[in-house]
Amino acid sequence: MAFFGLIGNDRSMAKSDYNDRESASEKAARKRREAHHRNARDADRQGQAWEDAERARQDRRGRRSR
């Protein structure tokens, strides 16, 4: 019957038992932020690579300019 002593005091138990741990919602939010930054970084690198390739293509002499 010790189970019935746990009902209703979950907030006080959470404050003491899980004091230094990250909550599940905080962890999910942190992972979303990290994924957003990672995706933005990858998109930036991909855009820079496209810009470099386009610039190199434009700098080459074409058939008609000979």
PDB file of C-alpha atoms in Angstrom:
ATOM      1  CA  MET A   1       0.000   0.000   0.000  1.00  0.00           C
ATOM      2  CA  ALA A   2       2.978   2.307  -0.209  1.00  0.00           C
ATOM      3  CA  PHE A   3       1.772   3.181  -3.703  1.00  0.00           C
ATOM      4  CA  PHE A   4      -1.051   5.314  -2.339  1.00  0.00           C
ATOM      5  CA  GLY A   5       1.419   7.535  -0.538  1.00  0.00           C
ATOM      6  CA  LEU A   6       2.843   8.630  -3.896  1.00  0.00           C
ATOM      7  CA  ILE A   7      -0.393  10.022  -5.305  1.00  0.00           C
ATOM      8  CA  GLY A   8      -0.581  13.788  -5.165  1.00  0.00           C
ATOM      9  CA  ASN A   9       2.994  14.584  -4.185  1.00  0.00           C
ATOM     10  CA  ASP A  10       4.625  14.235  -7.592  1.00  0.00           C
ATOM     11  CA  ARG A  11       5.680  17.894  -7.720  1.00  0.00           C
ATOM     12  CA  SER A  12       7.447  17.736  -4.373  1.00  0.00           C
ATOM     13  CA  MET A  13       9.140  14.476  -5.360  1.00  0.00           C
ATOM     14  CA  ALA A  14      10.240  15.980  -8.667  1.00  0.00           C
ATOM     15  CA  LYS A  15      11.816  18.929  -6.874  1.00  0.00           C
ATOM     16  CA  SER A  16      13.869  16.660  -4.635  1.00  0.00           C
ATOM     17  CA  ASP A  17      14.528  13.541  -6.722  1.00  0.00           C
ATOM     18  CA  TYR A  18      15.188  15.144 -10.106  1.00  0.00           C
ATOM     19  CA  ASN A  19      16.718  18.385  -8.894  1.00  0.00           C
ATOM     20  CA  ASP A  20      19.798  18.498 -11.163  1.00  0.00           C
ATOM     21  CA  ARG A  21      18.347  16.717 -14.197  1.00  0.00           C
ATOM     22  CA  GLU A  22      17.078  18.257 -17.407  1.00  0.00           C
ATOM     23  CA  SER A  23      13.353  17.782 -17.970  1.00  0.00           C
ATOM     24  CA  ALA A  24      12.078  15.987 -21.042  1.00  0.00           C
ATOM     25  CA  SER A  25      10.517  19.151 -22.464  1.00  0.00           C
ATOM     26  CA  GLU A  26      13.739  21.132 -21.945  1.00  0.00           C
ATOM     27  CA  LYS A  27      15.720  18.346 -23.619  1.00  0.00           C
ATOM     28  CA  ALA A  28      13.345  18.272 -26.605  1.00  0.00           C
ATOM     29  CA  ALA A  29      13.532  22.054 -26.978  1.00  0.00           C
ATOM     30  CA  ARG A  30      17.331  21.975 -26.797  1.00  0.00           C
ATOM     31  CA  LYS A  31      17.492  19.265 -29.465  1.00  0.00           C
ATOM     32  CA  ARG A  32      15.151  21.274 -31.737  1.00  0.00           C
ATOM     33  CA  ARG A  33      17.368  24.345 -31.365  1.00  0.00           C
ATOM     34  CA  GLU A  34      20.515  22.325 -32.088  1.00  0.00           C
ATOM     35  CA  ALA A  35      18.915  20.759 -35.169  1.00  0.00           C
ATOM     36  CA  HIS A  36      17.848  24.182 -36.424  1.00  0.00           C
ATOM     37  CA  HIS A  37      21.370  25.549 -36.070  1.00  0.00           C
ATOM     38  CA  ARG A  38      22.849  22.464 -37.697  1.00  0.00           C
ATOM     39  CA  ASN A  39      20.443  22.722 -40.641  1.00  0.00           C
ATOM     40  CA  ALA A  40      21.118  26.451 -41.029  1.00  0.00           C
ATOM     41  CA  ARG A  41      24.871  25.822 -41.005  1.00  0.00           C
ATOM     42  CA  ASP A  42      24.581  23.068 -43.624  1.00  0.00           C
ATOM     43  CA  ALA A  43      22.355  25.224 -45.834  1.00  0.00           C
ATOM     44  CA  ASP A  44      24.838  28.082 -45.558  1.00  0.00           C
ATOM     45  CA  ARG A  45      27.707  25.831 -46.594  1.00  0.00           C
ATOM     46  CA  GLN A  46      25.700  24.433 -49.494  1.00  0.00           C
ATOM     47  CA  GLY A  47      24.844  27.946 -50.676  1.00  0.00           C
ATOM     48  CA  GLN A  48      28.479  29.000 -50.444  1.00  0.00           C
ATOM     49  CA  ALA A  49      29.565  25.954 -52.455  1.00  0.00           C
ATOM     50  CA  TRP A  50      26.976  26.786 -55.131  1.00  0.00           C
ATOM     51  CA  GLU A  51      28.166  30.394 -55.243  1.00  0.00           C
ATOM     52  CA  ASP A  52      31.793  29.311 -55.634  1.00  0.00           C
ATOM     53  CA  ALA A  53      30.905  26.852 -58.407  1.00  0.00           C
ATOM     54  CA  GLU A  54      28.781  29.444 -60.217  1.00  0.00           C
ATOM     55  CA  ARG A  55      31.530  32.040 -60.017  1.00  0.00           C
ATOM     56  CA  ALA A  56      34.091  29.541 -61.350  1.00  0.00           C
ATOM     57  CA  ARG A  57      31.716  28.645 -64.186  1.00  0.00           C
ATOM     58  CA  GLN A  58      31.268  32.304 -65.114  1.00  0.00           C
ATOM     59  CA  ASP A  59      34.988  33.015 -64.993  1.00  0.00           C
ATOM     60  CA  ARG A  60      35.804  30.246 -67.470  1.00  0.00           C
ATOM     61  CA  ARG A  61      35.932  31.181 -71.096  1.00  0.00           C
ATOM     62  CA  GLY A  62      33.048  29.811 -73.086  1.00  0.00           C
ATOM     63  CA  ARG A  63      33.019  28.469 -76.637  1.00  0.00           C
ATOM     64  CA  ARG A  64      31.571  31.640 -78.100  1.00  0.00           C
ATOM     65  CA  SER A  65      34.117  33.981 -76.594  1.00  0.00           C
ATOM     66  CA  ARG A  66      37.058  32.484 -78.470  1.00  0.00           C
TER      67      ARG A  66
END
